[in-house]
PDB file of C-alpha atoms and ligand atoms in Angstrom:
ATOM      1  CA  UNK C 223       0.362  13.236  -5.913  1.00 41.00           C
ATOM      2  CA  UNK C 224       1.256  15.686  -3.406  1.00 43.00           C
ATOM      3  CA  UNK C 225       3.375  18.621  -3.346  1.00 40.00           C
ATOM      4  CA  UNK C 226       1.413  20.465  -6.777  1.00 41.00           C
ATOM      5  CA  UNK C 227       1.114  24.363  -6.392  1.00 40.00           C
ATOM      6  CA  UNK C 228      -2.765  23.138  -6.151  1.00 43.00           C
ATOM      7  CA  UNK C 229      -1.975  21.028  -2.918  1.00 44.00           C
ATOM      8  CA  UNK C 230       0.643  23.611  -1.559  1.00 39.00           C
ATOM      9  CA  UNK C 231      -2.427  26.562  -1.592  1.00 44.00           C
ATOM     10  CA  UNK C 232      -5.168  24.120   0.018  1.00 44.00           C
ATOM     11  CA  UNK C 233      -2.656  23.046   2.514  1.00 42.00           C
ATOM     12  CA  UNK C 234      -0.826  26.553   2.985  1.00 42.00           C
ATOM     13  CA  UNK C 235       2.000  25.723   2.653  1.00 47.00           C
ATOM     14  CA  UNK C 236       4.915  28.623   2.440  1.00 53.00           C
ATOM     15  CA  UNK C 237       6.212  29.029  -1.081  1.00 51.00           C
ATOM     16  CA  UNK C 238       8.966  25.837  -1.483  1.00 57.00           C
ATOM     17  CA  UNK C 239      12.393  26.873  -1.536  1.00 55.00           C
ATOM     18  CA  UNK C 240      13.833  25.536  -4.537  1.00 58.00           C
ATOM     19  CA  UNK C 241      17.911  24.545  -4.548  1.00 57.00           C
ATOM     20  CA  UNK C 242      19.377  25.869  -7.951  1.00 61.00           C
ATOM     21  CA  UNK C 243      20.149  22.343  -8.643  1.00 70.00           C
ATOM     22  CA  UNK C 244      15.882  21.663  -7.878  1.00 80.00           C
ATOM     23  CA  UNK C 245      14.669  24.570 -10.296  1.00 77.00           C
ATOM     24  CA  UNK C 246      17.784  24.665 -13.120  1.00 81.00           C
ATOM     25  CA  UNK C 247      17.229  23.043 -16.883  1.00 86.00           C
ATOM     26  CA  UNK C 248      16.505  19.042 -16.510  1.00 86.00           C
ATOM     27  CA  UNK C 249      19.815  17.362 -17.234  1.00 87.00           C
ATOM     28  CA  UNK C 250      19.916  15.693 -21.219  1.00 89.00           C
ATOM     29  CA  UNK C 251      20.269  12.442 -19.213  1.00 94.00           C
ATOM     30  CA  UNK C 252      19.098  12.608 -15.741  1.00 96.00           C
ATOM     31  CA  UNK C 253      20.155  10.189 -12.609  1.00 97.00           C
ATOM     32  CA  UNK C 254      17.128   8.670 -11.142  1.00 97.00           C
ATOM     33  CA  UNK C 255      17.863   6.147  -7.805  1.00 97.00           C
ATOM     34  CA  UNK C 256      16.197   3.256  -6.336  1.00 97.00           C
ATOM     35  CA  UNK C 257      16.565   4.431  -2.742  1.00 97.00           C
ATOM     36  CA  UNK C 258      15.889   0.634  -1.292  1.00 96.00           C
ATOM     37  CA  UNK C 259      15.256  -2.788  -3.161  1.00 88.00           C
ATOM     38  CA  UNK C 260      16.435  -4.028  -5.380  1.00 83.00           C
ATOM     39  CA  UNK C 261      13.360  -4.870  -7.670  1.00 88.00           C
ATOM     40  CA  UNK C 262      12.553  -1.997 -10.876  1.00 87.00           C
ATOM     41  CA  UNK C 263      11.537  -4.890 -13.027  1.00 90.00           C
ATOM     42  CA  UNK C 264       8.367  -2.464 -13.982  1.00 88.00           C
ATOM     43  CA  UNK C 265      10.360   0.613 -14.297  1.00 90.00           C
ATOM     44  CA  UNK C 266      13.436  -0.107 -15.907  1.00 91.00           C
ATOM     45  CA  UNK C 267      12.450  -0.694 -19.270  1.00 93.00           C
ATOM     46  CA  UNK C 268      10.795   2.745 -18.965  1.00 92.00           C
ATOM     47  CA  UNK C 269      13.862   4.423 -17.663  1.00 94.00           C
ATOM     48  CA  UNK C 270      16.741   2.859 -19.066  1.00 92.00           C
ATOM     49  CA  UNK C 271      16.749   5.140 -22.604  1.00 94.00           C
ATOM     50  CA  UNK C 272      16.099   8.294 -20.907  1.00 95.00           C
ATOM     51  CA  UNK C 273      17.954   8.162 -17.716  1.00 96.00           C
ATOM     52  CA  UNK C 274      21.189   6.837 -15.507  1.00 96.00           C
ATOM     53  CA  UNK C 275      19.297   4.723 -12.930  1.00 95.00           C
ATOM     54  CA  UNK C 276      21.561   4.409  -9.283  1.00 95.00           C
ATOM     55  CA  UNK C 277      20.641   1.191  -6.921  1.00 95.00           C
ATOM     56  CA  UNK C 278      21.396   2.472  -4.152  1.00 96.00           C
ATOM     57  CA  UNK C 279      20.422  -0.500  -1.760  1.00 95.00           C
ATOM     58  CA  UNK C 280      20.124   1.821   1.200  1.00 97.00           C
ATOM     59  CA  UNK C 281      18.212   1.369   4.599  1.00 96.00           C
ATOM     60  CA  UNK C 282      18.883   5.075   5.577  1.00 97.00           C
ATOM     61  CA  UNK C 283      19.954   8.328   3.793  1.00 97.00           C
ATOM     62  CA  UNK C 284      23.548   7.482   5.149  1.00 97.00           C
ATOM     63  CA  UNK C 285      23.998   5.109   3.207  1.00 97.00           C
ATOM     64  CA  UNK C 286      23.050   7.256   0.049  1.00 97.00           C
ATOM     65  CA  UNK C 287      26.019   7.937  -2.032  1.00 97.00           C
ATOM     66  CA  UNK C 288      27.388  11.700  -1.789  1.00 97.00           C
ATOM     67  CA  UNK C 289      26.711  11.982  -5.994  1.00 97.00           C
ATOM     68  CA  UNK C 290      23.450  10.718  -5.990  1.00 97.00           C
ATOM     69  CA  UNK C 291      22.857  12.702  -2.912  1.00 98.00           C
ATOM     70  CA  UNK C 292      23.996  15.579  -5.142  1.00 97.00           C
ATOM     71  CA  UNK C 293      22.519  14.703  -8.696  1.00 96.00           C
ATOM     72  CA  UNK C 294      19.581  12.552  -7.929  1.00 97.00           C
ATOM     73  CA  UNK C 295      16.506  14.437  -9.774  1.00 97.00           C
ATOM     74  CA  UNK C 296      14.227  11.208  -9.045  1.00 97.00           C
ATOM     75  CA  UNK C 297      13.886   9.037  -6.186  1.00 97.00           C
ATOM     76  CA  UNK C 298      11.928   5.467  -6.539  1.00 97.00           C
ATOM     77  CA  UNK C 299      11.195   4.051  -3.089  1.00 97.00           C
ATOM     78  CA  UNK C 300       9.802   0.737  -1.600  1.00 95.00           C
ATOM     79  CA  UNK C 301       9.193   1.100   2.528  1.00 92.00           C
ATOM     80  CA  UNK C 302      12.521  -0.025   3.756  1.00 94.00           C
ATOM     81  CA  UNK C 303      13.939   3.654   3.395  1.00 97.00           C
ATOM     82  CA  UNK C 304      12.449   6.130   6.087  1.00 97.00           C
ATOM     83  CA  UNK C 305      12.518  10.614   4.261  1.00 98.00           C
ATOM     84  CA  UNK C 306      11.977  12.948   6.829  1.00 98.00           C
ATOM     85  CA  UNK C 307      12.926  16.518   6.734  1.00 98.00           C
ATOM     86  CA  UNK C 308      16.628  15.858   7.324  1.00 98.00           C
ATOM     87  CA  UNK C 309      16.513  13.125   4.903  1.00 98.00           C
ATOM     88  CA  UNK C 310      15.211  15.180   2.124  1.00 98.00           C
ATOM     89  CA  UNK C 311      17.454  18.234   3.108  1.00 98.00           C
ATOM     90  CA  UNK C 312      20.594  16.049   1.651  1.00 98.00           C
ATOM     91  CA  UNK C 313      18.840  15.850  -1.664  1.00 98.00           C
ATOM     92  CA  UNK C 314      20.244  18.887  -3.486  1.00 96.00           C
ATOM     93  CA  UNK C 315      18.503  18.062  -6.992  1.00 96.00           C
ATOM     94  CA  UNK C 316      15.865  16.283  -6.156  1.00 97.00           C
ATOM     95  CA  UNK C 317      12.366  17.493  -7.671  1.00 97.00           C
ATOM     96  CA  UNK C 318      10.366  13.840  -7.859  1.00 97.00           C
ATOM     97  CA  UNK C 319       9.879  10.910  -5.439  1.00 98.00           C
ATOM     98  CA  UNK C 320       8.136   7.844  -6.206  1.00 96.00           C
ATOM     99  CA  UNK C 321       6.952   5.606  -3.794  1.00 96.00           C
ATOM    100  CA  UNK C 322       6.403   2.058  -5.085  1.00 94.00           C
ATOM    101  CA  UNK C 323       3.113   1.152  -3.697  1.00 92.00           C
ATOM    102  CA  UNK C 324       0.253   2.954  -2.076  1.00 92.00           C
ATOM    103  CA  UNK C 325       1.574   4.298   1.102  1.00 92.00           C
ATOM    104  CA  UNK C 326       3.334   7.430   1.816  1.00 95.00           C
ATOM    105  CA  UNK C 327       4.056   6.869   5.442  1.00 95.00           C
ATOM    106  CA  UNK C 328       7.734   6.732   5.355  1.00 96.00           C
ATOM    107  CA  UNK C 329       7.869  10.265   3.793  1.00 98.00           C
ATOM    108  CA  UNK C 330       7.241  13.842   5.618  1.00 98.00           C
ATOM    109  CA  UNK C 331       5.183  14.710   2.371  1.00 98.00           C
ATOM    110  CA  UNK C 332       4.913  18.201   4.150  1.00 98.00           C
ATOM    111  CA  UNK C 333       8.121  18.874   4.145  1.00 98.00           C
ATOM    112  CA  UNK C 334       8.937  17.391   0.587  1.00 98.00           C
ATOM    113  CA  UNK C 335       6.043  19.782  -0.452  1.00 97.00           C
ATOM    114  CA  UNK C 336       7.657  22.976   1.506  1.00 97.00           C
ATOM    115  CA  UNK C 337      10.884  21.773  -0.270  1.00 97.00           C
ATOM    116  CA  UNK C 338       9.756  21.575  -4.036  1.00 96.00           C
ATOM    117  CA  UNK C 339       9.825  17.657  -4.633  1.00 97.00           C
ATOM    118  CA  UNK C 340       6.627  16.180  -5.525  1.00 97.00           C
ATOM    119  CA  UNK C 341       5.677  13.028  -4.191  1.00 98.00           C
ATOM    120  CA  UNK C 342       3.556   9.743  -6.109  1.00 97.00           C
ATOM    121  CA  UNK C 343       2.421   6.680  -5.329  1.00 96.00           C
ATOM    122  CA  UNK C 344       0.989   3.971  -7.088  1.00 94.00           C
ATOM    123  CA  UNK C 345      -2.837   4.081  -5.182  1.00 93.00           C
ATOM    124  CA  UNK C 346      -3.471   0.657  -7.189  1.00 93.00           C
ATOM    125  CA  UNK C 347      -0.853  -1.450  -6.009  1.00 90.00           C
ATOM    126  CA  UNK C 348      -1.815  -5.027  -5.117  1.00 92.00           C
ATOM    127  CA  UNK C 349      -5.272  -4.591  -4.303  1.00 96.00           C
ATOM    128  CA  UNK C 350      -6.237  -7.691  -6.038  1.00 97.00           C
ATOM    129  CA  UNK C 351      -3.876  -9.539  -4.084  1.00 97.00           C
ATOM    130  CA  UNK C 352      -4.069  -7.883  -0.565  1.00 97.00           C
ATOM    131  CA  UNK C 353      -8.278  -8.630  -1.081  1.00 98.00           C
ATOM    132  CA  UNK C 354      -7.422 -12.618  -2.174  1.00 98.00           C
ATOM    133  CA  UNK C 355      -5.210 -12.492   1.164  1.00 98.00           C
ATOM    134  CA  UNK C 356      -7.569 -11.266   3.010  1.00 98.00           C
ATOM    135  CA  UNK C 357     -10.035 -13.290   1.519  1.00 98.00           C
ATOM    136  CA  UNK C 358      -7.964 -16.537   2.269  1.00 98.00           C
ATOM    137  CA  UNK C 359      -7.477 -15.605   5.908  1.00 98.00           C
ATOM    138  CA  UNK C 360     -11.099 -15.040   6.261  1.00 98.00           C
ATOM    139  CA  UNK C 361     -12.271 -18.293   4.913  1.00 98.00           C
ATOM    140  CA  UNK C 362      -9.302 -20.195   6.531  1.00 97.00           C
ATOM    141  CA  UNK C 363     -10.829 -19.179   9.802  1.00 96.00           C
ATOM    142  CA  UNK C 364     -14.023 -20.186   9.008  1.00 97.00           C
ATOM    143  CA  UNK C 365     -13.482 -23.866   7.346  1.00 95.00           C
ATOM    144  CA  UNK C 366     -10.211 -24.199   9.065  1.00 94.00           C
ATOM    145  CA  UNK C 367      -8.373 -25.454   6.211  1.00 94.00           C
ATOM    146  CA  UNK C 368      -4.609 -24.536   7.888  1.00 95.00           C
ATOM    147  CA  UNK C 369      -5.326 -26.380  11.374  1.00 93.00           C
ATOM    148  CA  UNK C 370      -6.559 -29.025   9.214  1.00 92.00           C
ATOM    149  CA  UNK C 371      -4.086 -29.609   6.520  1.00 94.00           C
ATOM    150  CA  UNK C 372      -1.462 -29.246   9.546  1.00 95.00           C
ATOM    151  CA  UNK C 373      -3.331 -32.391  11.554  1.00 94.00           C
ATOM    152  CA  UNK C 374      -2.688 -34.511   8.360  1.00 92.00           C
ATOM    153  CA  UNK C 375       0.897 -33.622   7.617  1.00 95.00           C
ATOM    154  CA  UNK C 376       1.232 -35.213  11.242  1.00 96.00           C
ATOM    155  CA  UNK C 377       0.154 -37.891  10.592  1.00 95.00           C
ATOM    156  CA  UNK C 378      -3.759 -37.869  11.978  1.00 91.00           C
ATOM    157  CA  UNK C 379      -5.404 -40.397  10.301  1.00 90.00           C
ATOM    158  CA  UNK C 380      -9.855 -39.982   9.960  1.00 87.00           C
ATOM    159  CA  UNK C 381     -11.433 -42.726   9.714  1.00 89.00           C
ATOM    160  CA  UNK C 382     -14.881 -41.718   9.559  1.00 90.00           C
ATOM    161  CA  UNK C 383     -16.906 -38.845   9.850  1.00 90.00           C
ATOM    162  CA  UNK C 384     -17.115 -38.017  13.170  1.00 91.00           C
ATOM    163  CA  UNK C 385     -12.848 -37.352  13.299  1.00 89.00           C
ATOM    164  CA  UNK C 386     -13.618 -35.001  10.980  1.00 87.00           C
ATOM    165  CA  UNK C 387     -16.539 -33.091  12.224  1.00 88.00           C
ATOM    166  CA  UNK C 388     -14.286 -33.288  15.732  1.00 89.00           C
ATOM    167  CA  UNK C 389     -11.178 -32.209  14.117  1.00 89.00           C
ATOM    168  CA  UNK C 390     -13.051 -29.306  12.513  1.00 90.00           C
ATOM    169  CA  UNK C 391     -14.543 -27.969  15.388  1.00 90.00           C
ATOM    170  CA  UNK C 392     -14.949 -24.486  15.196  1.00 91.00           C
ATOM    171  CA  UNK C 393     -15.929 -24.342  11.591  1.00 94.00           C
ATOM    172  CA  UNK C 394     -19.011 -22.337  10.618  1.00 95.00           C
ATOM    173  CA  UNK C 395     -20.813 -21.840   7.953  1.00 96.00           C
ATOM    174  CA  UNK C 396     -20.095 -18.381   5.994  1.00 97.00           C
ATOM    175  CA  UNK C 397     -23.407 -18.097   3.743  1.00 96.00           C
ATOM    176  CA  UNK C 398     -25.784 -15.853   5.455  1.00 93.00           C
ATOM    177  CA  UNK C 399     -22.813 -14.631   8.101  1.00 97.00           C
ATOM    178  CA  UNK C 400     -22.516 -11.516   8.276  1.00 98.00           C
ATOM    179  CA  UNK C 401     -19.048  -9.502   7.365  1.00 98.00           C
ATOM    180  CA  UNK C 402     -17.917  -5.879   8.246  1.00 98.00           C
ATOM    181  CA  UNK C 403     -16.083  -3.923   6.184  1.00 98.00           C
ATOM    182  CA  UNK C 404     -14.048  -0.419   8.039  1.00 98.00           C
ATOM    183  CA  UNK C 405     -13.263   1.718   4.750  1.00 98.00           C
ATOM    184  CA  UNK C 406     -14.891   0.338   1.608  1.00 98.00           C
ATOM    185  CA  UNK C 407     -11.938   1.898  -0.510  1.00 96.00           C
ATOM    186  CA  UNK C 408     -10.272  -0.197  -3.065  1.00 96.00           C
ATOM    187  CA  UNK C 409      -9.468  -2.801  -1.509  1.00 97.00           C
ATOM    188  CA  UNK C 410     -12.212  -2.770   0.975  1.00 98.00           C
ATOM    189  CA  UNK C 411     -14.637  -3.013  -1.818  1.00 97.00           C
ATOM    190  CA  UNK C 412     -12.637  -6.221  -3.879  1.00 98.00           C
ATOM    191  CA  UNK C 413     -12.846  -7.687  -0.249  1.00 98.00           C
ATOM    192  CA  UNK C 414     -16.269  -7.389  -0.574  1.00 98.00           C
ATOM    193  CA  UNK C 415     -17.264  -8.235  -4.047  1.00 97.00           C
ATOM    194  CA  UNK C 416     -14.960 -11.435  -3.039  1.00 98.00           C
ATOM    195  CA  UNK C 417     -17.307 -12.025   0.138  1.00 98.00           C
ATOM    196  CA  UNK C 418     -20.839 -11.475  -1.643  1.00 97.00           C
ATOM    197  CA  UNK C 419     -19.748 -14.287  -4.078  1.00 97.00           C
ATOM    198  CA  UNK C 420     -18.931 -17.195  -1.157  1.00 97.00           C
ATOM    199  CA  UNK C 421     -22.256 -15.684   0.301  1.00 97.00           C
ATOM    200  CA  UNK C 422     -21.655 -13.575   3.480  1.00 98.00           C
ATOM    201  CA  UNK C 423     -23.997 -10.831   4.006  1.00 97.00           C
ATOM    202  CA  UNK C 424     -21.470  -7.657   3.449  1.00 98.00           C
ATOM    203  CA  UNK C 425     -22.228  -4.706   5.852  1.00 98.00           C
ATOM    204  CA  UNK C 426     -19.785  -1.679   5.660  1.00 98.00           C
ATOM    205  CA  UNK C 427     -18.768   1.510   7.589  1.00 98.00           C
ATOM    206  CA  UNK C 428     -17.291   4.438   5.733  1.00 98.00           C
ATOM    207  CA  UNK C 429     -18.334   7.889   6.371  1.00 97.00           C
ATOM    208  CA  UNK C 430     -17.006   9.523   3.896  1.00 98.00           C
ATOM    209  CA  UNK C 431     -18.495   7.296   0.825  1.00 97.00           C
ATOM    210  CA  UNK C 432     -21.885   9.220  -1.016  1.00 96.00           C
ATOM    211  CA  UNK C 433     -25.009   7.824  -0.328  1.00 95.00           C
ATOM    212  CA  UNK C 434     -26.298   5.169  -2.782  1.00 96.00           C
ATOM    213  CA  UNK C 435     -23.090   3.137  -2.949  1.00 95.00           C
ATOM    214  CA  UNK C 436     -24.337   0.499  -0.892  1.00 96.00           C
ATOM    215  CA  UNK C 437     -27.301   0.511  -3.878  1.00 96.00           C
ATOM    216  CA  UNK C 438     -24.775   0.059  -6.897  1.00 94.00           C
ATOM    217  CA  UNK C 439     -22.735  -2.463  -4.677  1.00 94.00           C
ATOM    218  CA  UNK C 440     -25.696  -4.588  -3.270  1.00 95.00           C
ATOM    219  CA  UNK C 441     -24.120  -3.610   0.480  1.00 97.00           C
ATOM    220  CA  UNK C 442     -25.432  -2.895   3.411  1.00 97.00           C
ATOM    221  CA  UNK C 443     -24.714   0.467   4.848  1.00 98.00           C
ATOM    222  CA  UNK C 444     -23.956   0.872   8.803  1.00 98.00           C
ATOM    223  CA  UNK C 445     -23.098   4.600  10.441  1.00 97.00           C
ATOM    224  CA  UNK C 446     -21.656   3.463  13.823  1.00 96.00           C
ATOM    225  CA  UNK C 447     -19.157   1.192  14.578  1.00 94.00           C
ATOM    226  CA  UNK C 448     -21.432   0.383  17.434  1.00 87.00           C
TER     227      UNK C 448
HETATM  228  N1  NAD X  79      -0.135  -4.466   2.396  1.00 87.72           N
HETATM  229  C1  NAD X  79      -0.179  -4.089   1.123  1.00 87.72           C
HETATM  230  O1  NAD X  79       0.472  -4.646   0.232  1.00 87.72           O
HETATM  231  C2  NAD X  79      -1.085  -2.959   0.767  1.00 87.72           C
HETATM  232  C3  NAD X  79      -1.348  -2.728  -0.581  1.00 87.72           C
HETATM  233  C4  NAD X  79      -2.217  -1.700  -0.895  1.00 87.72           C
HETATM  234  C5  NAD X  79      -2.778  -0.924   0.134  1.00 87.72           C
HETATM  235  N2  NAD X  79      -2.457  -1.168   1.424  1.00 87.72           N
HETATM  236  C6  NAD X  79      -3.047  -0.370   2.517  1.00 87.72           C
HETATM  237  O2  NAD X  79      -4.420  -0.737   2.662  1.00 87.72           O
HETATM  238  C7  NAD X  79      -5.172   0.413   3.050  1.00 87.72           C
HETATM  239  C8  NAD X  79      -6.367   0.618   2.126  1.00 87.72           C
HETATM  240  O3  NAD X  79      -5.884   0.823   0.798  1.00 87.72           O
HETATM  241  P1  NAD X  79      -6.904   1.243  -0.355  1.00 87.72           P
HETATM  242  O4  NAD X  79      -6.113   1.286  -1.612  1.00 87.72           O
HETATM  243  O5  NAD X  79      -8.127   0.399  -0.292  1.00 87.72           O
HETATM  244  O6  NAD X  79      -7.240   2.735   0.107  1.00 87.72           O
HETATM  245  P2  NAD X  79      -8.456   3.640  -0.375  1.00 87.72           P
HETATM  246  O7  NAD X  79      -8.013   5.037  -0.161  1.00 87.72           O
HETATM  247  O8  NAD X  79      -8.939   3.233  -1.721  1.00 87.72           O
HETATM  248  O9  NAD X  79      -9.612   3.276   0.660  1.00 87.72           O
HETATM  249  C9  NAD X  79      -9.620   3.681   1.986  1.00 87.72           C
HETATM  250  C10 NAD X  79     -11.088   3.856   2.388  1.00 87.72           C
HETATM  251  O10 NAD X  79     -11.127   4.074   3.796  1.00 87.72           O
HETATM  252  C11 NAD X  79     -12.109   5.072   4.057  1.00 87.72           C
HETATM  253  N3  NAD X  79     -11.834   5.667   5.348  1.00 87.72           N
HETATM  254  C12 NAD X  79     -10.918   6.602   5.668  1.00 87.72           C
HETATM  255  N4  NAD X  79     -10.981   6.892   6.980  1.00 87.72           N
HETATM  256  C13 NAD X  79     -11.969   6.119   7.499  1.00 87.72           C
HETATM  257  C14 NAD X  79     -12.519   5.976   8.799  1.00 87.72           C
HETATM  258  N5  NAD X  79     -12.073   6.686   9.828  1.00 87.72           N
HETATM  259  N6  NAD X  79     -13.508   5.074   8.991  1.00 87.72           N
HETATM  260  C15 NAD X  79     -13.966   4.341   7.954  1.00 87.72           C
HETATM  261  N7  NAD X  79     -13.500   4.439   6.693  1.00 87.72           N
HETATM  262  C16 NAD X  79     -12.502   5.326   6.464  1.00 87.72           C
HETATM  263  C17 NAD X  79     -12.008   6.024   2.874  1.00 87.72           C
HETATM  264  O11 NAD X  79     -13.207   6.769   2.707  1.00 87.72           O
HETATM  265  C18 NAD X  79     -11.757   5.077   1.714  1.00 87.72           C
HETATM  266  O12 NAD X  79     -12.962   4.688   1.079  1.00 87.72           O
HETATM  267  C19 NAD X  79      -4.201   1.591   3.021  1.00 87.72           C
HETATM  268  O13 NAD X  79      -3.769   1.813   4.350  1.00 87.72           O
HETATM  269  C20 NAD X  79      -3.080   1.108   2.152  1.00 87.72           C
HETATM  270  O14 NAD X  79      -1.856   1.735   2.452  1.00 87.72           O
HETATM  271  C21 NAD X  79      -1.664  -2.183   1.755  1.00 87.72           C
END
């Protein structure tokens, strides 16, 4: 989360200026928007008995209704909707923003900060399935399962093993390969877990890991990209 008093004094940031609307009593019932999307399966049920939830469908702040514009003290995003400064300046009651995954690149954090609304995110949002993904791709280019599966649905017919091994060409063999990881993070490290187990040798680069985590994670370590 950014925009804390904590975050505001590392950064040094200037004191936010906070809209009466921003720093008044909460309203009994307050109006929280879905910015873009249309999906709050997750948050919904959460929201419904404590606040008036606005879909506002929007692809820019123009398209933002004038009251929620006005009244909005939440904001739930997904990463259709773009908040820079002048974005934000429109919101006259806004205090939280809530981005519904992990990046925050489609919001000037700074300037939410400098203007008293707080920005999340959701740091664990589909790692599982970005690593399977990623996982997928990797071992589709390595037993070439797509080209394949696209040779039969045109009718290629193999009629012994040679067809296949030429139809294949290109495949390799993964155990004992090696695979390089930039960022062991969260998903970098699923990705790897996911590797170890279909046998690649796993070598990572991430400077700003503490030593030893290549011991607890059975890794190998690299300090150049080189
Ligand atoms: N497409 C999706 O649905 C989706 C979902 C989740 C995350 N993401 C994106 O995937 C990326 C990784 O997400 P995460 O949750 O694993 O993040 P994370 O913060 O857990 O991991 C990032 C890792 O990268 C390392 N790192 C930072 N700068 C580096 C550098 N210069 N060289 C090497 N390593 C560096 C950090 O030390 C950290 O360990 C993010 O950009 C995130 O926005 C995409």
């Amino acid at each position: 989360m950014s925009g804390s008093l904590d975050n505001r004094k590392q950064l040094g940031l200037k004191r936010p200026r906070l809209d009466n609307a921003r720093s008044g009593p909460m309203p009994a019932r307050p109006l929280v928007a879905l910015l873009d999307g249309r999906d709050c399966s997750i948050e919904m049920p959460i929201l419904k008995d404590v606040a008036t939830v606005a879909f506002c469908d929007a692809q820019s702040t123009t398209e933002i209704h004038e009251k929620v514009l006005n009244e909005a003290v939440g904001a739930l995003m997904w990463h259709t909707i773009s908040l820079q400064r002048e974005d934000l300046e429109k919101f006259k009651a806004l205090r939280v923003i809530v981005r519904i995954g992990s990046g925050v690149d489609n919001v000037d954090v700074k300037a939410a900060g400098e203007l008293g609304i707080a920005v999340c995110n959701v740091p664990g949002y589909g790692v599982e399935e970005v690593a399977d993904s990623t996982m997928c791709l990797i071992l589709n280019l390595y037993r070439r399962t797509y080209w394949l599966a696209n040779m039969v649905r045109d009718g290629k017919k193999f009629t012994g093993p040679e067809q296949v091994r030429d139809a294949a060409q290109g495949s390799a063999r993964i155990r004992g390969d090696t695979l390089g990881i930039v960022g062991l993070g969260r998903i970098g490290s699923a990705v790897a877990l996911r590797a170890k187990a279909f046998g690649f040798n796993v070598i990572f680069y991430d400077p700003y890991l503490p030593d030893g985590i290549e011991k607890s994670l059975g890794l190998t370590r690299v300090y150049t990209l080189q």
